Short mmCIF file of C-alpha atoms in Angstrom, two decimals:
data_model
loop_
_atom_site.label_atom_id
_atom_site.label_comp_id
_atom_site.label_asym_id
_atom_site.label_seq_id
_atom_site.Cartn_x
_atom_site.Cartn_y
_atom_site.Cartn_z
CA MET A 1 -7.73 -12.17 -1.72
CA ALA A 2 -9.13 -13.81 1.38
CA LEU A 3 -11.11 -16.35 -0.66
CA ILE A 4 -8.03 -17.17 -2.69
CA GLY A 5 -6.16 -17.51 0.59
CA LEU A 6 -8.20 -20.64 1.34
CA LEU A 7 -6.12 -22.34 -1.37
CA ALA A 8 -2.97 -21.80 0.74
CA LEU A 9 -4.31 -23.88 3.65
CA PRO A 10 -3.23 -27.28 2.26
CA PHE A 11 0.38 -26.14 2.15
CA LEU A 12 0.38 -26.00 5.96
CA PHE A 13 0.42 -29.80 5.86
CA TRP A 14 3.07 -30.03 3.16
CA LYS A 15 6.18 -27.95 3.78
CA ARG A 16 6.16 -24.97 6.08
CA PRO A 17 8.59 -22.05 5.60
CA ARG A 18 11.29 -21.59 8.18
CA PRO A 19 10.26 -18.77 10.54
CA SER A 20 12.50 -15.72 10.81
CA ALA A 21 12.31 -12.76 13.17
CA ASP A 22 10.35 -10.59 10.73
CA VAL A 23 7.91 -13.43 9.95
CA LEU A 24 7.38 -14.10 13.64
CA ALA A 25 6.81 -10.40 14.36
CA PHE A 26 4.30 -10.14 11.49
CA ALA A 27 2.50 -13.31 12.66
CA ALA A 28 2.28 -11.88 16.20
CA PHE A 29 0.89 -8.60 14.82
CA MET A 30 -1.75 -10.39 12.75
CA ALA A 31 -2.69 -12.64 15.68
CA TRP A 32 -3.20 -9.55 17.84
CA CYS A 33 -5.25 -7.85 15.14
CA ILE A 34 -7.51 -10.90 14.88
CA LEU A 35 -7.93 -10.91 18.65
CA THR A 36 -9.01 -7.25 18.67
CA THR A 37 -11.90 -7.99 16.30
CA PHE A 38 -13.71 -9.59 19.25
CA TRP A 39 -14.23 -6.16 20.88
CA SER A 40 -14.42 -4.07 17.72
CA GLU A 41 -17.79 -2.33 17.27
CA GLY A 42 -17.04 -1.73 13.57
CA ALA A 43 -16.27 -5.35 12.66
CA ASP A 44 -18.93 -7.02 10.51
CA PRO A 45 -20.81 -9.57 12.64
CA GLY A 46 -21.38 -11.86 9.64
CA LEU A 47 -19.03 -14.63 8.54
CA VAL A 48 -19.45 -14.92 4.76
CA THR A 49 -21.72 -13.53 2.06
CA ILE A 50 -22.87 -15.91 -0.70
CA ASP A 51 -25.20 -14.14 -3.14
CA PRO A 52 -25.06 -15.84 -6.61
CA GLU A 53 -27.77 -13.57 -8.04
CA ASN A 54 -25.65 -10.46 -7.55
CA SER A 55 -22.30 -12.26 -8.03
CA ASN A 56 -21.35 -11.30 -4.46
CA PHE A 57 -19.09 -13.77 -2.71
CA ALA A 58 -17.14 -12.35 0.21
CA ILE A 59 -15.70 -13.12 3.62
CA GLU A 60 -17.21 -10.52 5.95
CA ALA A 61 -15.56 -11.44 9.27
CA PRO A 62 -12.45 -9.24 9.44
CA GLY A 63 -10.51 -11.66 11.60
CA LEU A 64 -10.96 -14.51 9.15
CA ARG A 65 -10.28 -12.21 6.19
CA LEU A 66 -7.05 -10.95 7.73
CA ALA A 67 -5.85 -14.44 8.58
CA LEU A 68 -6.48 -15.80 5.08
CA THR A 69 -5.09 -12.76 3.27
CA SER A 70 -1.90 -12.73 5.29
CA LEU A 71 -1.58 -16.47 4.75
CA LEU A 72 -1.90 -16.02 0.97
CA CYS A 73 0.67 -13.20 0.90
CA GLY A 74 3.08 -15.12 3.08
CA TYR A 75 2.95 -18.28 0.96
CA ALA A 76 3.18 -16.32 -2.27
CA TYR A 77 6.36 -14.68 -1.00
CA TRP A 78 7.72 -18.02 0.29
CA ALA A 79 6.87 -19.84 -2.93
CA LEU A 80 8.82 -17.28 -5.00
CA HIS A 81 11.93 -18.30 -3.07
CA HIS A 82 11.50 -21.94 -4.09
CA LEU A 83 10.90 -21.74 -7.83
CA LYS A 84 13.16 -23.40 -10.36
CA GLY A 85 15.41 -21.15 -12.41
CA LYS A 86 13.36 -21.27 -15.60
CA ASP A 87 10.18 -20.41 -13.64
CA TYR A 88 11.68 -17.04 -12.70
CA GLY A 89 11.98 -16.33 -16.42
CA ARG A 90 8.30 -17.13 -16.90
CA GLY A 91 7.41 -14.94 -13.98
CA LEU A 92 9.41 -12.11 -15.52
CA ILE A 93 7.45 -12.44 -18.77
CA ALA A 94 4.11 -12.37 -16.93
CA MET A 95 5.25 -9.38 -14.89
CA ARG A 96 6.32 -7.49 -18.00
CA ALA A 97 2.97 -8.18 -19.62
CA GLY A 98 1.06 -6.78 -16.66
CA LEU A 99 3.25 -3.71 -16.48
CA ILE A 100 2.94 -3.02 -20.21
CA ILE A 101 -0.85 -3.32 -20.02
CA GLN A 102 -0.82 -0.81 -17.16
CA ALA A 103 1.45 1.56 -19.12
CA VAL A 104 -0.77 1.41 -22.20
CA LEU A 105 -3.84 2.10 -20.04
CA MET A 106 -2.19 5.16 -18.49
CA ALA A 107 -1.02 6.44 -21.90
CA GLY A 108 -4.59 6.13 -23.15
CA TRP A 109 -5.81 8.22 -20.23
CA VAL A 110 -3.23 10.89 -20.95
CA PHE A 111 -4.00 11.26 -24.65
CA PHE A 112 -7.74 10.51 -24.69
CA TRP A 113 -8.93 12.03 -21.42
CA SER A 114 -11.96 13.84 -22.90
CA ASP A 115 -13.14 10.70 -24.70
CA LEU A 116 -12.72 8.72 -21.51
CA MET A 117 -14.84 11.16 -19.49
CA ASN A 118 -17.55 11.11 -22.19
CA ALA A 119 -17.55 7.33 -22.10
CA VAL A 120 -17.96 7.36 -18.31
CA ARG A 121 -21.00 9.62 -18.60
CA ASN A 122 -22.54 7.58 -21.43
CA ILE A 123 -22.44 4.31 -19.48
CA GLY A 124 -24.25 6.03 -16.62
CA ASP A 125 -21.48 5.76 -14.05
CA GLU A 126 -21.25 8.54 -11.54
CA PRO A 127 -18.33 10.78 -12.50
CA GLY A 128 -17.32 11.13 -8.85
CA SER A 129 -17.14 7.36 -8.36
CA ALA A 130 -15.21 6.89 -11.59
CA LEU A 131 -12.72 9.60 -10.69
CA GLN A 132 -12.15 8.03 -7.25
CA ASN A 133 -11.34 4.69 -8.87
CA MET A 134 -9.05 6.38 -11.37
CA ILE A 135 -7.20 8.16 -8.55
CA ARG A 136 -6.60 4.80 -6.88
CA ILE A 137 -5.24 3.34 -10.14
CA ILE A 138 -2.95 6.31 -10.67
CA ASN A 139 -1.66 5.97 -7.08
CA ILE A 140 -0.70 2.35 -7.56
CA THR A 141 0.83 2.97 -10.99
CA VAL A 142 3.24 5.44 -9.41
CA LEU A 143 4.79 2.56 -7.46
CA MET A 144 5.06 0.48 -10.63
CA ILE A 145 7.14 3.00 -12.53
CA PRO A 146 10.61 1.89 -11.22
CA LEU A 147 9.72 -1.78 -11.78
CA LEU A 148 8.50 -0.99 -15.31
CA ALA A 149 11.69 0.90 -16.13
CA VAL A 150 14.18 -1.75 -15.05
CA SER A 151 12.27 -4.87 -16.13
CA MET A 152 12.04 -4.10 -19.84
CA PRO A 153 14.28 -6.36 -21.98
CA PHE A 154 17.52 -4.93 -23.41
CA ALA A 155 17.06 -1.71 -21.41
CA LYS A 156 20.34 -0.17 -20.30
CA LEU A 157 20.56 2.42 -17.56
CA PRO A 158 20.03 5.51 -19.80
CA LEU A 159 16.97 3.88 -21.35
CA GLN A 160 15.69 2.81 -17.94
CA ILE A 161 15.95 6.41 -16.72
CA ALA A 162 14.19 7.64 -19.84
CA ILE A 163 11.31 5.19 -19.39
CA GLY A 164 10.93 6.19 -15.74
CA VAL A 165 10.97 9.92 -16.51
CA VAL A 166 8.45 9.62 -19.34
CA ALA A 167 6.12 7.50 -17.19
CA ALA A 168 6.41 9.92 -14.28
CA ILE A 169 5.62 12.90 -16.54
CA GLY A 170 2.55 11.09 -17.89
CA LEU A 171 1.25 10.33 -14.42
CA PHE A 172 1.95 13.88 -13.30
CA ILE A 173 -0.15 15.13 -16.24
CA LEU A 174 -2.99 12.90 -15.04
CA THR A 175 -2.77 14.33 -11.53
CA GLU A 176 -3.48 17.78 -13.02
CA ARG A 177 -6.72 16.72 -14.73
CA PRO A 178 -9.96 18.24 -13.44
CA GLY A 179 -11.38 16.23 -10.58
CA ILE A 180 -8.20 14.23 -9.91
CA GLU A 181 -7.10 15.01 -6.37
CA ALA A 182 -3.79 13.19 -6.43
CA MET A 183 -1.65 14.94 -3.86
CA ALA A 184 -0.73 11.53 -2.50
CA ALA A 185 0.51 10.39 -5.92
CA VAL A 186 2.80 13.44 -6.22
CA LEU A 187 4.15 12.85 -2.69
CA ALA A 188 4.69 9.17 -3.50
CA MET A 189 6.61 10.12 -6.65
CA ALA A 190 8.87 12.34 -4.56
CA ALA A 191 9.35 9.64 -1.93
CA ALA A 192 10.14 6.99 -4.57
CA GLY A 193 12.66 9.30 -6.20
CA ALA A 194 14.30 10.02 -2.86
CA MET A 195 14.56 6.28 -2.13
CA ILE A 196 16.18 5.66 -5.52
CA VAL A 197 18.82 8.33 -4.71
CA GLY A 198 19.17 6.81 -1.23
CA ALA A 199 19.71 3.34 -2.67
CA THR A 200 22.41 4.73 -4.97
CA ILE A 201 24.21 6.23 -1.98
CA PHE A 202 23.67 3.62 0.75
CA GLY A 203 23.18 0.44 -1.28
CA ARG A 204 21.58 -2.42 0.62
CA TYR A 205 21.68 -0.48 3.87
CA ILE A 206 18.79 1.65 2.61
CA TYR A 207 16.54 -1.23 3.78
CA ARG A 208 17.86 -0.95 7.34
CA ILE A 209 17.29 2.80 7.23
CA LEU A 210 13.77 2.32 5.92
CA GLY A 211 12.97 -0.23 8.63
CA ILE A 212 14.10 2.08 11.37
CA LEU A 213 12.34 5.11 9.89
CA THR A 214 9.13 3.11 9.49
CA ALA A 215 9.22 2.04 13.14
CA ILE A 216 9.90 5.59 14.30
CA GLY A 217 7.10 6.87 12.11
CA VAL A 218 4.58 4.41 13.54
CA MET A 219 5.56 4.91 17.16
CA ALA A 220 5.78 8.71 16.94
CA MET A 221 2.80 9.29 14.62
CA PRO A 222 0.40 10.39 17.38
CA GLY A 223 2.92 13.11 18.28
CA PHE A 224 3.45 14.10 14.65
CA ALA A 225 -0.33 14.24 14.10
CA TYR A 226 -0.85 16.38 17.23
CA ILE A 227 1.78 18.86 16.05
CA ALA A 228 0.08 18.98 12.61
CA THR A 229 -3.31 19.70 14.18
CA ARG A 230 -1.77 22.56 16.16
CA LEU A 231 0.19 24.12 13.29
CA VAL A 232 -2.17 23.72 10.33
CA SER A 233 -5.20 25.99 10.16
CA THR A 234 -8.26 24.24 8.74
CA GLU A 235 -9.68 27.62 7.69
CA THR A 236 -6.89 28.50 5.24
CA THR A 237 -6.06 25.10 3.74
CA SER A 238 -7.79 23.08 1.01
CA LEU A 239 -10.85 20.98 1.81
CA GLY A 240 -8.88 17.76 1.50
CA VAL A 241 -6.12 18.87 3.90
CA SER A 242 -8.55 20.36 6.42
CA ALA A 243 -10.66 17.21 6.38
CA ARG A 244 -7.61 15.06 7.22
CA ILE A 245 -6.55 17.41 10.02
CA GLU A 246 -10.01 17.26 11.57
CA SER A 247 -10.01 13.47 11.17
CA TRP A 248 -6.63 13.14 12.85
CA ARG A 249 -7.75 15.38 15.73
CA TYR A 250 -10.76 13.16 16.28
CA VAL A 251 -8.72 9.93 16.06
CA LEU A 252 -6.14 11.26 18.55
CA HIS A 253 -8.93 11.73 21.07
CA LYS A 254 -10.03 8.14 20.46
CA ILE A 255 -6.47 6.91 21.00
CA THR A 256 -6.30 8.56 24.40
CA GLU A 257 -9.43 6.69 25.47
CA ARG A 258 -7.94 3.21 24.75
CA PRO A 259 -4.17 3.65 24.32
CA ILE A 260 -3.05 0.09 25.12
CA LEU A 261 -5.55 -2.28 23.58
CA GLY A 262 -7.16 -0.07 20.98
CA TRP A 263 -10.75 -0.11 19.77
CA GLY A 264 -10.35 -3.21 17.58
CA VAL A 265 -9.77 -3.77 13.87
CA GLU A 266 -12.20 -1.79 11.64
CA ALA A 267 -13.65 0.00 14.66
CA SER A 268 -13.12 3.35 12.87
CA LYS A 269 -15.75 2.30 10.28
CA GLY A 270 -18.33 2.79 13.00
CA TRP A 271 -17.24 6.24 14.08
CA ASP A 272 -20.05 8.23 12.46
CA GLU A 273 -19.78 11.55 14.29
CA SER A 274 -19.93 14.39 11.78
CA ARG A 275 -19.76 18.17 11.34
CA ILE A 276 -21.12 20.73 8.85
CA ILE A 277 -18.67 21.78 6.11
CA THR A 278 -19.17 24.69 3.70
CA PHE A 279 -17.95 23.74 0.21
CA PRO A 280 -16.36 26.30 -2.16
CA ASN A 281 -19.69 26.61 -4.04
CA GLY A 282 -21.40 27.70 -0.82
CA GLN A 283 -23.31 24.45 -0.25
CA LEU A 284 -23.38 22.91 3.24
CA HIS A 285 -22.57 19.24 3.67
CA ASP A 286 -22.66 17.01 6.73
CA LEU A 287 -19.33 15.09 6.65
CA ARG A 288 -18.06 12.44 9.03
CA PHE A 289 -14.86 13.15 10.93
CA VAL A 290 -13.63 9.67 10.00
CA PRO A 291 -14.96 8.68 6.54
CA GLY A 292 -14.45 4.93 6.81
CA HIS A 293 -10.91 5.09 8.16
CA PRO A 294 -8.48 7.77 9.47
CA HIS A 295 -6.50 8.08 6.17
CA ASN A 296 -3.31 7.58 8.19
CA GLY A 297 -2.13 4.04 8.59
CA ALA A 298 -0.05 4.59 11.73
CA LEU A 299 -2.90 6.41 13.48
CA GLN A 300 -5.26 3.68 12.46
CA ILE A 301 -2.97 1.06 13.96
CA TRP A 302 -2.77 3.04 17.20
CA ALA A 303 -6.54 3.64 17.30
CA GLU A 304 -7.59 0.11 16.42
CA THR A 305 -4.81 -2.09 17.82
CA GLY A 306 -3.33 0.20 20.48
CA LEU A 307 0.20 0.40 21.76
CA ILE A 308 0.55 -3.40 21.49
CA GLY A 309 -0.18 -3.37 17.74
CA ALA A 310 2.07 -0.35 17.16
CA VAL A 311 5.03 -2.08 18.91
CA LEU A 312 4.50 -5.35 17.00
CA ILE A 313 4.31 -3.74 13.53
CA SER A 314 7.31 -1.53 14.35
CA ALA A 315 9.31 -4.62 15.32
CA PHE A 316 8.29 -6.25 12.03
CA ALA A 317 9.53 -3.22 10.07
CA ILE A 318 12.91 -3.25 11.82
CA PHE A 319 13.38 -7.04 11.40
CA LEU A 320 12.33 -6.87 7.74
CA GLY A 321 14.79 -4.09 7.08
CA GLU A 322 17.55 -6.04 8.73
CA ARG A 323 16.80 -9.25 6.78
CA LEU A 324 16.62 -7.43 3.44
CA THR A 325 19.92 -5.72 4.24
CA ARG A 326 21.53 -9.17 4.70
CA THR A 327 19.85 -11.07 1.86
CA CYS A 328 18.89 -8.63 -0.91
CA SER A 329 20.41 -8.60 -4.38
CA PRO A 330 23.80 -6.78 -4.66
CA SER A 331 22.41 -4.93 -7.70
CA ARG A 332 21.83 -1.30 -6.72
CA THR A 333 19.24 -1.09 -9.52
CA VAL A 334 17.15 -3.85 -7.94
CA ILE A 335 17.65 -2.37 -4.48
CA ALA A 336 16.45 1.01 -5.77
CA VAL A 337 13.23 -0.53 -7.11
CA GLY A 338 12.48 -2.23 -3.79
CA ALA A 339 13.30 0.90 -1.79
CA ALA A 340 11.14 3.04 -4.06
CA CYS A 341 8.21 0.69 -3.49
CA TRP A 342 8.73 0.83 0.28
CA GLY A 343 9.03 4.61 0.37
CA GLY A 344 5.96 5.21 -1.84
CA THR A 345 3.95 2.71 0.18
CA LEU A 346 4.72 4.65 3.37
CA VAL A 347 3.32 7.83 1.79
CA TYR A 348 0.08 6.16 0.79
CA ALA A 349 -0.23 4.55 4.23
CA ALA A 350 0.26 7.96 5.81
CA VAL A 351 -2.33 9.93 3.84
CA SER A 352 -4.61 7.65 1.82
CA TYR A 353 -5.33 3.97 2.29
CA SER A 354 -6.79 1.94 5.09
CA VAL A 355 -4.39 -0.51 6.72
CA TRP A 356 -6.87 -3.29 5.89
CA ASN A 357 -7.33 -2.48 2.20
CA ASP A 358 -6.90 -5.85 0.44
CA ALA A 359 -6.69 -4.36 -3.06
CA PHE A 360 -3.87 -2.00 -2.02
CA TRP A 361 -1.78 -4.76 -0.47
CA ALA A 362 -2.45 -7.01 -3.47
CA ALA A 363 -0.80 -4.36 -5.64
CA ILE A 364 2.12 -4.08 -3.23
CA LEU A 365 2.44 -7.88 -3.30
CA PHE A 366 2.61 -7.78 -7.13
CA ILE A 367 5.37 -5.16 -7.10
CA SER A 368 7.31 -6.90 -4.32
CA SER A 369 7.11 -10.18 -6.24
CA GLY A 370 8.49 -8.38 -9.27
CA VAL A 371 11.43 -7.08 -7.22
CA LEU A 372 12.14 -10.58 -5.96
CA ILE A 373 12.01 -11.99 -9.48
CA LEU A 374 14.46 -9.36 -10.68
CA SER A 375 16.71 -10.14 -7.73
CA ARG A 376 16.74 -13.87 -8.53
CA MET A 377 17.27 -13.25 -12.24
CA HIS A 378 20.22 -10.96 -11.42
CA ALA A 379 21.68 -13.68 -9.20
CA ARG A 380 21.42 -16.25 -12.05
CA LYS A 381 23.10 -13.77 -14.41
CA LEU A 382 26.03 -13.33 -11.99
CA GLU A 383 26.31 -17.11 -11.60
CA ALA A 384 26.44 -17.59 -15.37
CA GLN A 385 29.10 -14.92 -15.73
CA SER A 386 31.23 -16.59 -13.06
CA TRP A 387 31.49 -19.68 -15.26
#
């Protein structure tokens, strides 16, 4: 995404979007994140990697990568507000095509799981690596279910509900397959469902509620994590839960050492302290307390960007919630899709993904763009009906 973000640079000299409170707060947060990379021990010292022989082209410097990625996402969102009416229809067709491809892929996994696993073994891929990638795909597909259900042509509310229920059941079946540790996907389903109910009750004000709850969650997360480490016994829980609790305990200690400025973006990648874990089969493994990142977005923000970063991203969440409350589509169906995406994203940020995971945010950008397209199409429909 960062490489593609280079293409957005010329637009700075063409027509810049009007800044709003949420945009300014996000820009301030990103500027602070980029600044922290100068004292981050985990940040890659290189600038770019150009390796044609291995088809490896990447921007290594996290500050530059963050700047370009956020620029791309910002201009993509801005551009969607300035399309002509017929272009929204084309965007809707492209979105439907992508969602249908994803649905067919998931259906194939449900019905041909054994064949899929045999194919993975035959091509020589490590089953563990393949399963990890499949878990990530299942996670993102959960957030796509509401968008899939409401974007299909000629689908009335009962059919939309049926599509959503069938898709959710299929994904739940996948979470029960051997080797698929998808607790996060199940929690995200529950959160998305709760947000759909909330949108039905509160309408557009669900965005204001989500903005406030997100800010509270970020600011209070160190306290929540501390309570979890005190209440949850690592000896009686599953390996995945106990690993997260140990990771959070370690990260909380790091936060207390640099509470204001933080350790810098991607600093947690360099925290390689480890401990010995006994697996269920009796084997001993040396595992890092923080395997790449804390698996809790709010704690990662606190640890790497400090109190300053936590305040800035919380302000962004509140301002975004307020703006969406004022400007979102009046359709409760569209509001429900957007709220479900927000709620599910919070779950994944809390227990799974790194804050700086480009692929994760690219998927969120796709879903958010779909919500915006549906919102604009609904507005055109209302305008046509008024005539």
